[in-house]
Coordinates of C-alpha atoms in Angstrom, one line a residue:
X1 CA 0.0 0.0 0.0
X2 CA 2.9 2.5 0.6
X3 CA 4.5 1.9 -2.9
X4 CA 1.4 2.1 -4.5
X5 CA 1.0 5.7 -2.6
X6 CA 4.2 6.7 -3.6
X7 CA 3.3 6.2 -7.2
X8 CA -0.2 7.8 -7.1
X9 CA 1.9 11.1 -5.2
X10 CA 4.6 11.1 -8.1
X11 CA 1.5 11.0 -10.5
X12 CA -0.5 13.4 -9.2
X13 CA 0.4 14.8 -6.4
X14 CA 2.1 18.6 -5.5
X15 CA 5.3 19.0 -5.7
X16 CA 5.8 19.1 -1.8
X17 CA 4.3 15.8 -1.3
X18 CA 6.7 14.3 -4.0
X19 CA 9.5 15.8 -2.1
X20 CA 9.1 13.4 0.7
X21 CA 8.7 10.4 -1.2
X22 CA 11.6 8.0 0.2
X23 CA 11.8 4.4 -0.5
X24 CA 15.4 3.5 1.6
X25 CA 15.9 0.7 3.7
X26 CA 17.0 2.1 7.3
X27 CA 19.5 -0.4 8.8
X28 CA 20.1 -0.2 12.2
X29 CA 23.3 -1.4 11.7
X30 CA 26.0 -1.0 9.3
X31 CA 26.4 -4.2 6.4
X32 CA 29.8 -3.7 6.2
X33 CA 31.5 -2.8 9.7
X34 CA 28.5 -3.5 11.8
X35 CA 28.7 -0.7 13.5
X36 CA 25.5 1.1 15.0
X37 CA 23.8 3.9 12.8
X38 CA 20.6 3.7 12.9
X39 CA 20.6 6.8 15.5
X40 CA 23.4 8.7 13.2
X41 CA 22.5 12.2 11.7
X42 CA 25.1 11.5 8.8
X43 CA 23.5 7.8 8.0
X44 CA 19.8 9.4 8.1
X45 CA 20.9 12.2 6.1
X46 CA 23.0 11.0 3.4
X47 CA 23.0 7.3 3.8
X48 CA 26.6 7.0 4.4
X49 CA 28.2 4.9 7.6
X50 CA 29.7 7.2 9.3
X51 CA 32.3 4.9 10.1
X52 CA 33.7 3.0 7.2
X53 CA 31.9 5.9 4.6
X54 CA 30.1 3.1 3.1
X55 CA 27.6 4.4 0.7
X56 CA 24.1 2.8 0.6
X57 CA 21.7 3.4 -2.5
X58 CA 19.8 6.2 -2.5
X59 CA 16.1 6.3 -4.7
X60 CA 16.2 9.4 -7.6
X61 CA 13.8 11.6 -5.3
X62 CA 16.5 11.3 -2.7
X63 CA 19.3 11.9 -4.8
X64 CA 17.4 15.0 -6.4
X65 CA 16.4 16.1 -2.5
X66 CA 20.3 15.9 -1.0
X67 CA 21.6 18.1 -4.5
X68 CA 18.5 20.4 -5.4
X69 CA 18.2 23.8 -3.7
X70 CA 14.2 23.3 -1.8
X71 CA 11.5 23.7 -4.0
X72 CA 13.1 24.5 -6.9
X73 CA 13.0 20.8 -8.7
X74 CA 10.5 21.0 -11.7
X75 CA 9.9 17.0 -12.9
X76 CA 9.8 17.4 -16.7
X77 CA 8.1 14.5 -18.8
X78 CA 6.4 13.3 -15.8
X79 CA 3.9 11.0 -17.7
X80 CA 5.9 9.4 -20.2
X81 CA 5.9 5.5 -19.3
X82 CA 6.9 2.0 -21.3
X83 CA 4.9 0.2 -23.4
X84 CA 5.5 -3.5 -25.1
X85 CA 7.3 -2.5 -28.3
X86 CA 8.8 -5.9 -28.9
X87 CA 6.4 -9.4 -28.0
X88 CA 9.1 -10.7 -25.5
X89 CA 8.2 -13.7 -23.7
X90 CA 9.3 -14.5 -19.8
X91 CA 8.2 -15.8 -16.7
X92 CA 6.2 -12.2 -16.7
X93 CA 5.4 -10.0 -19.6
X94 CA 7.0 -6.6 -20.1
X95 CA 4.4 -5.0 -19.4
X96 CA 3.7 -6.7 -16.2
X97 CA 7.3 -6.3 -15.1
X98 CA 7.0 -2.2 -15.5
X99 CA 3.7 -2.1 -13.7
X100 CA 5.6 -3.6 -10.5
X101 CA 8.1 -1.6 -10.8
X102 CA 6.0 1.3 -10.5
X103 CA 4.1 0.5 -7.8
X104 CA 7.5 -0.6 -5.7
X105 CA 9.3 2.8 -6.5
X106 CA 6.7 5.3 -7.3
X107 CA 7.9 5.9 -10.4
X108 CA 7.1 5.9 -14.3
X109 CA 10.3 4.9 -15.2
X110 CA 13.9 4.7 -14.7
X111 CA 14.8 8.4 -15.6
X112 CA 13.7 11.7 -13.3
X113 CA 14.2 14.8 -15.8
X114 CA 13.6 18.0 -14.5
X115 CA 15.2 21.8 -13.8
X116 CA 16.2 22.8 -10.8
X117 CA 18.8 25.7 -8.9
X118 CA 22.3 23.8 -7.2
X119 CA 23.1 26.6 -4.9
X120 CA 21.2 29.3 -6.2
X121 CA 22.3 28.0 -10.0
X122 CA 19.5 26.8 -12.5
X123 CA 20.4 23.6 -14.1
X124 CA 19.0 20.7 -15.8
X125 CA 19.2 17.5 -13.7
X126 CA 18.8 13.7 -15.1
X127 CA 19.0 11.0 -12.8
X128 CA 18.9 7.4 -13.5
X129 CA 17.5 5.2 -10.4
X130 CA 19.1 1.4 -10.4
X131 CA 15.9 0.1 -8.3
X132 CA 13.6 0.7 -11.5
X133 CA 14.3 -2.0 -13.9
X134 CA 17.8 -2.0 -12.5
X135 CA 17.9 1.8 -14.4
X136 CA 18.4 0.2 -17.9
X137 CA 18.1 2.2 -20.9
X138 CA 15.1 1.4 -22.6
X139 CA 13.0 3.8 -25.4
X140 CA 11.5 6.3 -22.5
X141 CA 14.6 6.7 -20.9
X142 CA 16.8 7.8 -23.8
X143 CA 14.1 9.6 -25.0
X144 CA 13.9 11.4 -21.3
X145 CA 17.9 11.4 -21.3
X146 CA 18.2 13.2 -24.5
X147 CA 15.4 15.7 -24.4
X148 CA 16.8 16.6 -20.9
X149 CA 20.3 17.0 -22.5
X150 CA 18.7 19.2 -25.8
X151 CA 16.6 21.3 -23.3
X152 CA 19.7 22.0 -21.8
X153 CA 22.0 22.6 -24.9
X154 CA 19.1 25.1 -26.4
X155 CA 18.4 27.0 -22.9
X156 CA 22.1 27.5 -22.4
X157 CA 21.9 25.7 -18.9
X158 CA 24.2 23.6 -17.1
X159 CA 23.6 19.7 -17.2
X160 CA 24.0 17.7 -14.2
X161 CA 23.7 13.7 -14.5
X162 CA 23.7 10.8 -11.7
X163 CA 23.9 7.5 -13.0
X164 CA 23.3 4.3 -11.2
X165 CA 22.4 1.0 -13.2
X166 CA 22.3 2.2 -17.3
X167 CA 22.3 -1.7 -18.6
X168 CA 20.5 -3.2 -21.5
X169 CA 16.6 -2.9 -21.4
X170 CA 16.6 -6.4 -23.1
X171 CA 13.1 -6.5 -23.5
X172 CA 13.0 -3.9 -26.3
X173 CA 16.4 -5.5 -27.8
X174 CA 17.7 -3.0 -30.5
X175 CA 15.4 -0.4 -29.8
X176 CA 17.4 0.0 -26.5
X177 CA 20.7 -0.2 -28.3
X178 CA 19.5 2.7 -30.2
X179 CA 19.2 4.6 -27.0
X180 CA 23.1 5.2 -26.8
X181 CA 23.2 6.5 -30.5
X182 CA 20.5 9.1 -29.6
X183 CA 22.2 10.1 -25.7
X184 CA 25.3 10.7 -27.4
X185 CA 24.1 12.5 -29.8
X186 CA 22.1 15.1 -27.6
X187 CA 25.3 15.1 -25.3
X188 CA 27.3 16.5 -28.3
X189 CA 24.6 19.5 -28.7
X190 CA 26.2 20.3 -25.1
X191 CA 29.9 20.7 -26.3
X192 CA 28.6 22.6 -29.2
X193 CA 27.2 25.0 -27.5
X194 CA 29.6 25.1 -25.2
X195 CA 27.3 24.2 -22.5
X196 CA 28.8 22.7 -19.4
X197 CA 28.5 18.9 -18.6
X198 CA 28.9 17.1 -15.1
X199 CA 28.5 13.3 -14.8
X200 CA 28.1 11.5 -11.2
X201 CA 28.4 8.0 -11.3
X202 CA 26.5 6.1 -8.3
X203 CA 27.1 2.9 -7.2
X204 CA 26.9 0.6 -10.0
X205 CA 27.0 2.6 -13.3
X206 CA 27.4 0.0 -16.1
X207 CA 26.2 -0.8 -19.4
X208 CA 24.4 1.6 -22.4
X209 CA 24.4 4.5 -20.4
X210 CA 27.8 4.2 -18.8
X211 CA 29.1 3.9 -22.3
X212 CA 27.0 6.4 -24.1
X213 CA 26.6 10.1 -22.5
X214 CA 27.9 9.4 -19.5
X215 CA 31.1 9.4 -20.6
X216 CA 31.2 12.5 -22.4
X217 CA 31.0 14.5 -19.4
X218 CA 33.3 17.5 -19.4
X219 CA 33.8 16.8 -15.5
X220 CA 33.5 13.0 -14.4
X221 CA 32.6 12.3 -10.6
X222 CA 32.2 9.5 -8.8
X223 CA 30.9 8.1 -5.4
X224 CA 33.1 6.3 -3.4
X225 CA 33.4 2.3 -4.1
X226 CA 30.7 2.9 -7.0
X227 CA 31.2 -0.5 -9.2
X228 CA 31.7 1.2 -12.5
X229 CA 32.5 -0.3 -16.3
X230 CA 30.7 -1.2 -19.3
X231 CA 30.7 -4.9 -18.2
X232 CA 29.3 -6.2 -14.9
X233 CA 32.0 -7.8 -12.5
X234 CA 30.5 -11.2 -12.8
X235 CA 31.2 -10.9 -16.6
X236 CA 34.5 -9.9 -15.6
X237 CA 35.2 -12.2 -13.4
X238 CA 34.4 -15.4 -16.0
X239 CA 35.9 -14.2 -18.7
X240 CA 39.1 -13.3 -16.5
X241 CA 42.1 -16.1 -16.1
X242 CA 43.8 -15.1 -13.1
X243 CA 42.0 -13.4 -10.2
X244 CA 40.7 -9.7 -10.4
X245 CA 42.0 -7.1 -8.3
X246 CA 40.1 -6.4 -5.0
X247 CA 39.1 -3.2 -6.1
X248 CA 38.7 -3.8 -10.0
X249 CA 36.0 -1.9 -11.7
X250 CA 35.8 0.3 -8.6
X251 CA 35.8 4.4 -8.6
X252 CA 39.1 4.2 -7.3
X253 CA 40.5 2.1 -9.7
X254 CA 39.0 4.3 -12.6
X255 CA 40.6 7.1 -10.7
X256 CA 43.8 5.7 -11.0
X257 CA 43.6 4.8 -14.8
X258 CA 42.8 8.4 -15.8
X259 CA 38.5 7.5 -16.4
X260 CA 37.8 9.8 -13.5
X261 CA 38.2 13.2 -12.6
X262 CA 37.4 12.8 -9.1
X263 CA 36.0 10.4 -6.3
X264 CA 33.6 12.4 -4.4
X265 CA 32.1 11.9 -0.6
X266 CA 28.1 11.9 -0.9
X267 CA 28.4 14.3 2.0
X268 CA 30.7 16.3 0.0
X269 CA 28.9 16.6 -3.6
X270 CA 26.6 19.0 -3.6
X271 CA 29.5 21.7 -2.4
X272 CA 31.9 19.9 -4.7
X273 CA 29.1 20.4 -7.8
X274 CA 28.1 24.5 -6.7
X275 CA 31.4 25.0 -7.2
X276 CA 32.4 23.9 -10.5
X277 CA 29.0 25.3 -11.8
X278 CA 30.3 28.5 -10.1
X279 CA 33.8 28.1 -12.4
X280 CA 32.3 26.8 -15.0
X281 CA 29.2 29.5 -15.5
X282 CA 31.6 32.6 -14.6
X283 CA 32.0 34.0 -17.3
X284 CA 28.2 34.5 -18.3
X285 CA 28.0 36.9 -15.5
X286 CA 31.9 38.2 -15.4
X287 CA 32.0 41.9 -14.2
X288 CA 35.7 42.4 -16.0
X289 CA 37.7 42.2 -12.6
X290 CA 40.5 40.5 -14.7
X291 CA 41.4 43.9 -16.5
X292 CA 41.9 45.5 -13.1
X293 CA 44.4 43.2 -11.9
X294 CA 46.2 42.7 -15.0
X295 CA 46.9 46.6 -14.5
X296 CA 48.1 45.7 -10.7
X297 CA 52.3 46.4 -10.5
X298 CA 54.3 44.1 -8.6
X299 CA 57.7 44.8 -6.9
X300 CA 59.9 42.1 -8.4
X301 CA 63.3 40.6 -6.4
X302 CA 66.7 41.6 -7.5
X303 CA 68.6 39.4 -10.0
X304 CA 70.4 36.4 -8.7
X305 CA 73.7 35.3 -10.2
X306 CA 73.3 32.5 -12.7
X307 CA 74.3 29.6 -10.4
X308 CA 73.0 31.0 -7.5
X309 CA 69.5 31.0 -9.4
X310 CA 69.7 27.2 -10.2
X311 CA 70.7 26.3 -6.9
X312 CA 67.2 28.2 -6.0
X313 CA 65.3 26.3 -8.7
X314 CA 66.6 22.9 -8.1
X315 CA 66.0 23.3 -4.1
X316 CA 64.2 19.8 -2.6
X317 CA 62.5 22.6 -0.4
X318 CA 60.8 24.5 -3.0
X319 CA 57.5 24.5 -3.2
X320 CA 55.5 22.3 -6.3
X321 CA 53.0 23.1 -8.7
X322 CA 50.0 22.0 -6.6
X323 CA 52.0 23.7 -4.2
X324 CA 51.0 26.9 -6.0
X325 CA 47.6 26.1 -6.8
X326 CA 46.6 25.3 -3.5
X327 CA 48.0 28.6 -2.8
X328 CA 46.8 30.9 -5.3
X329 CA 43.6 29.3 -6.2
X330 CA 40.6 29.6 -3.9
X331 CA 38.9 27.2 -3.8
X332 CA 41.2 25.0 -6.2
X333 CA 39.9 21.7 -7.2
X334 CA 42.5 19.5 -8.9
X335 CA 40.9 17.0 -11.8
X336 CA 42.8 14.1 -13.0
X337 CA 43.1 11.7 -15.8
X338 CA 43.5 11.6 -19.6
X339 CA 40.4 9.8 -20.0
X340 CA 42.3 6.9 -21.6
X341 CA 44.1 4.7 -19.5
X342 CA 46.2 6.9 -16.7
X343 CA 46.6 9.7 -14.8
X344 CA 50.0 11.0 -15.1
X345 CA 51.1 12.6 -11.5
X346 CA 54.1 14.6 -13.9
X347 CA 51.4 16.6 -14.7
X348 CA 48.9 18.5 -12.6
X349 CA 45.7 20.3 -13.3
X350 CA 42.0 21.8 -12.4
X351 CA 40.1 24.6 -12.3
X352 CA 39.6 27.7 -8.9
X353 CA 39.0 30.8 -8.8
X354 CA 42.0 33.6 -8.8
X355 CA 41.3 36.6 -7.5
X356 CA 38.2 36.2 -7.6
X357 CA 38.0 35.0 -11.3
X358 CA 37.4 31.4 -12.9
X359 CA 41.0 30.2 -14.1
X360 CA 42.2 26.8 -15.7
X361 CA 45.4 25.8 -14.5
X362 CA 47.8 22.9 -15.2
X363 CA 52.0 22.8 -14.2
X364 CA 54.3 20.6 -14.2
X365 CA 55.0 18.2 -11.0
X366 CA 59.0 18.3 -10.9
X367 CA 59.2 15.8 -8.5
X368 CA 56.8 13.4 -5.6
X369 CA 55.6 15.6 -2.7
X370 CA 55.9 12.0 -1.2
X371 CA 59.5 10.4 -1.5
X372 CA 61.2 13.1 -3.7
X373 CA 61.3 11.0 -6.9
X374 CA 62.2 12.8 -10.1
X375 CA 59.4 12.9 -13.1
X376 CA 59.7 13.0 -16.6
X377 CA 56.7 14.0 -18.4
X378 CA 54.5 11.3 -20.4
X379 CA 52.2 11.3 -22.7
X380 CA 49.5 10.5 -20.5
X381 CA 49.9 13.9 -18.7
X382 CA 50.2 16.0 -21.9
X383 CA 46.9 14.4 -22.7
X384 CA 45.8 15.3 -19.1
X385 CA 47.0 18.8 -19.9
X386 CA 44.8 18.8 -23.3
X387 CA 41.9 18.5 -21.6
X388 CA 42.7 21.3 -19.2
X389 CA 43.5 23.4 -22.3
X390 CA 39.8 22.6 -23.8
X391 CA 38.3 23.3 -20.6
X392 CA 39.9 26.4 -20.7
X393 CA 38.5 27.1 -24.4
X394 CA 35.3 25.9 -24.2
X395 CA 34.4 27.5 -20.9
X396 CA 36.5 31.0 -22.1
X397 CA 38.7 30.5 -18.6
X398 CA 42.3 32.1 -18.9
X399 CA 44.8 29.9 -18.4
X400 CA 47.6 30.1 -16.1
X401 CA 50.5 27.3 -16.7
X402 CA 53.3 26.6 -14.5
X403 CA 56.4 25.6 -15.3
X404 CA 58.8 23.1 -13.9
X405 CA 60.2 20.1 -15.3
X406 CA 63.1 17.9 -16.7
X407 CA 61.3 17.3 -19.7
X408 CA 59.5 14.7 -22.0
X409 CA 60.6 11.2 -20.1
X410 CA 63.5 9.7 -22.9
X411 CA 61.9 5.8 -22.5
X412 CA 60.9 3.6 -25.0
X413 CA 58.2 3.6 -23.2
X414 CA 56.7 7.2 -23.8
X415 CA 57.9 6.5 -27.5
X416 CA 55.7 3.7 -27.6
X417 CA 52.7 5.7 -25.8
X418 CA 53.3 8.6 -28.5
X419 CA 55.2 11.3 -26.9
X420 CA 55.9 12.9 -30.2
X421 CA 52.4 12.9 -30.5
X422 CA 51.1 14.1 -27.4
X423 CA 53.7 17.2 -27.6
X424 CA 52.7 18.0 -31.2
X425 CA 49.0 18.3 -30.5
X426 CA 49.3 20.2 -26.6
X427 CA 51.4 22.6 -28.7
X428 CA 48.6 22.9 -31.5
X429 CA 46.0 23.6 -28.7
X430 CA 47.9 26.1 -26.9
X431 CA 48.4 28.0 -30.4
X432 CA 45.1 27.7 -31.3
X433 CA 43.7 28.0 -27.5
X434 CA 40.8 31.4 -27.7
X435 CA 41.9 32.7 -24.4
X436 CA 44.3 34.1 -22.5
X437 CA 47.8 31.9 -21.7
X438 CA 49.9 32.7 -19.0
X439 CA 52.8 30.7 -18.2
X440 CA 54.9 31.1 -15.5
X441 CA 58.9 29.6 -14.3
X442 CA 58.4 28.5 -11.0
X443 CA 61.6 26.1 -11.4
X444 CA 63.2 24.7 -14.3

């Protein structure tokens, strides 16, 4: 009787009521540590242990409740719902199967689409929800999807999309296939337009919709422990001859291999999001500060002797590029990855505010803040530094890059990976790049 409530509130019901729709389970003590939280303001809240930060599974009117500012969430295509396209056969009809899962989460299907403000900025919001048909991609939901994304490209407002489940809708076979063709597609109206982009991925994010729009995200976030790939780990693990990794197909390990730009708290995204729509929106609403300070005069040190200025630069005390970012840059948030297969720690890069006005930056990491080990540069992080540079164009941010390095790493190895390459094209983009380019020696 309380699903079937639900459902009849999301139908017709005021927007208030929808609001306090919420379908998850509350454990009185944690699945993973054990620990008690059923009493804990943080579990309640945000459905996350407070002590092991395990993150439980959130319905889409919770997600949409923790991220949107109150009130402010408009559901758009509220009444668009399945039908049988195909005559699939199974222990229960299509149909059927949809019906149940309406009446168990309230909603019409797997998609919310709606507008909304983040912290007093209007966006659009799409947000898949794994407990309706496991979230797969069937004919409503790209068709929700990419309306959501061209509303967005046409109204010149950011898009924000959280993804959990995004497999195969198998009951509507290649019509559901089709539904990657035509999110990709919309998602590329966004870069156009020059529109910004930011993906969450939830815990798991897999499948048509992990391998279509989501992935062309200009930022890429992701939950902590979210299980994330185009293939699900039991796929994985069969096809796999020697034992996986204990955190394969993980956030962290995308993190690591360049896939992610960042592995976000649930506590900490909506902060983490206001913020780089903040940076990435600035410059709709600049007032021209940058002019004034480019006019500001400095009192510069007195010129060291030659040797005594290499001694300075080659200090193991001197401080490193994220040194300076942290620094300068307030707030500073660091991105990583090429989006291929690493994430290059020669290189370092993100987007803050300086001065007050939106910047992308990216320098060189000379050595490890860790053990003091040397870096040559690799392809990986001139790719890392590419997409710092098209940031920087396609969100008209100046760009401020720091300098300080031994250069290009001599290896077969970066011959191999295309370092000729990877130098050729960062140089192209910088030449090419619509904004300004400042680049400063902070070592070598």
């Amino acid at each position: 009787m309380r699903n079937l409530a639900n459902f009849l509130v999301h139908l017709f019901g005021r927007e208030g009521e929808r609001d306090r729709i919420n379908l998850s389970t509350v454990h009185d003590r944690c699945l993973l540590c054990e620990q008690q939280i059923s009493d804990s303001t943080t579990y309640l809240t945000y459905r996350v242990c407070p002590y092991c930060r395990f993150h439980y599974t959130l319905s889409a009117r919770e997600r949409i409740e923790l991220l949107a500012d109150k009130g402010t969430f408009k559901e758009s295509q509220r009444y668009l719902s399945s039908v049988a396209p195909l005559s699939f056969s199974g222990k229960a009809t299509y149909r059927e199967m949809i019906s149940r899962d309406q009446d168990r989460t309230g909603l019409t299907e797997a998609a919310v689409t709606g507008r909304c403000r983040i912290d007093g900025i209007d966006v659009m919001l799409v947000v898949l929800d794994f407990g309706f048909m496991g979230g797969s991609m069937g004919s409503v939901v790209g068709e929700k999807v990419a309306t959501a994304l061209e509303t967005a490209a046409r109204r010149d407002l950011p898009m924000v999309a959280l993804v959990t489940g995004g497999g195969a809708r198998v009951q509507e076979g290649v019509l559901s296939l089709m539904q990657m063709a035509k999110t990709v597609t919309a998602a590329n109206r966004l870069r156009e337009k020059q529109v910004p982009f930011i993906v969450v991925l939830a815990n798991p994010s897999t499948g048509q919709a992990y391998a279509s729009f989501a992935n062309l995200g200009d930022i890429i976030i992701a939950e902590p422990g979210s299980l994330i790939g185009l293939s699900p780990l039991r796929t994985l693990r069969e096809v796999s001859k020697t034992p996986l990794p204990l955190d394969a197909h993980t956030a962290e390990a995308h993190l690591g291999h360049g896939l992610l730009d960042n592995v976000v708290d649930r506590e900490a995204l909506q902060p983490r999001l206001s913020i780089l729509l903040q940076i990435l929106t600035a410059k709709k609403h600049s007032n021209g500060n940058l002019k004034e300070l480019l006019k500001t005069e400095i009192e510069t040190p007195e010129d060291a002797e030659p040797w005594e200025a290499v001694t300075i630069a080659r200090d193991a005390e001197r401080p490193l590029s994220l040194n300076y970012m942290r620094a300068i840059l307030d707030p500073f948030i660091e991105l990583h990855g090429d989006r291929l297969n690493s994430d290059d720690r020669s290189i370092v890069g993100g987007l803050g505010f300086l001065c007050g006005e939106p910047v992308a930056i990216i320098g060189q990491q000379r050595r490890s803040p860790v053990d003091g080990e040397r870096y040559h540069v690799y392809p990986d992080g001139l790719r890392k530094a590419q997409r710092m540079i098209g940031l920087s164009a396609r969100f008209k941010l100046p760009l401020v890059a720091l300098v300080d390095t031994q250069g290009a790493d001599p290896g077969l190895e970066a011959e191999e990976r295309g370092i000729g390459n990877a130098i050729a094209k960062t140089l192209s983009m910088m030449a090419d790049a619509p904004t300004p380019i400042v680049s400063v020696i902070i070592g070598e």
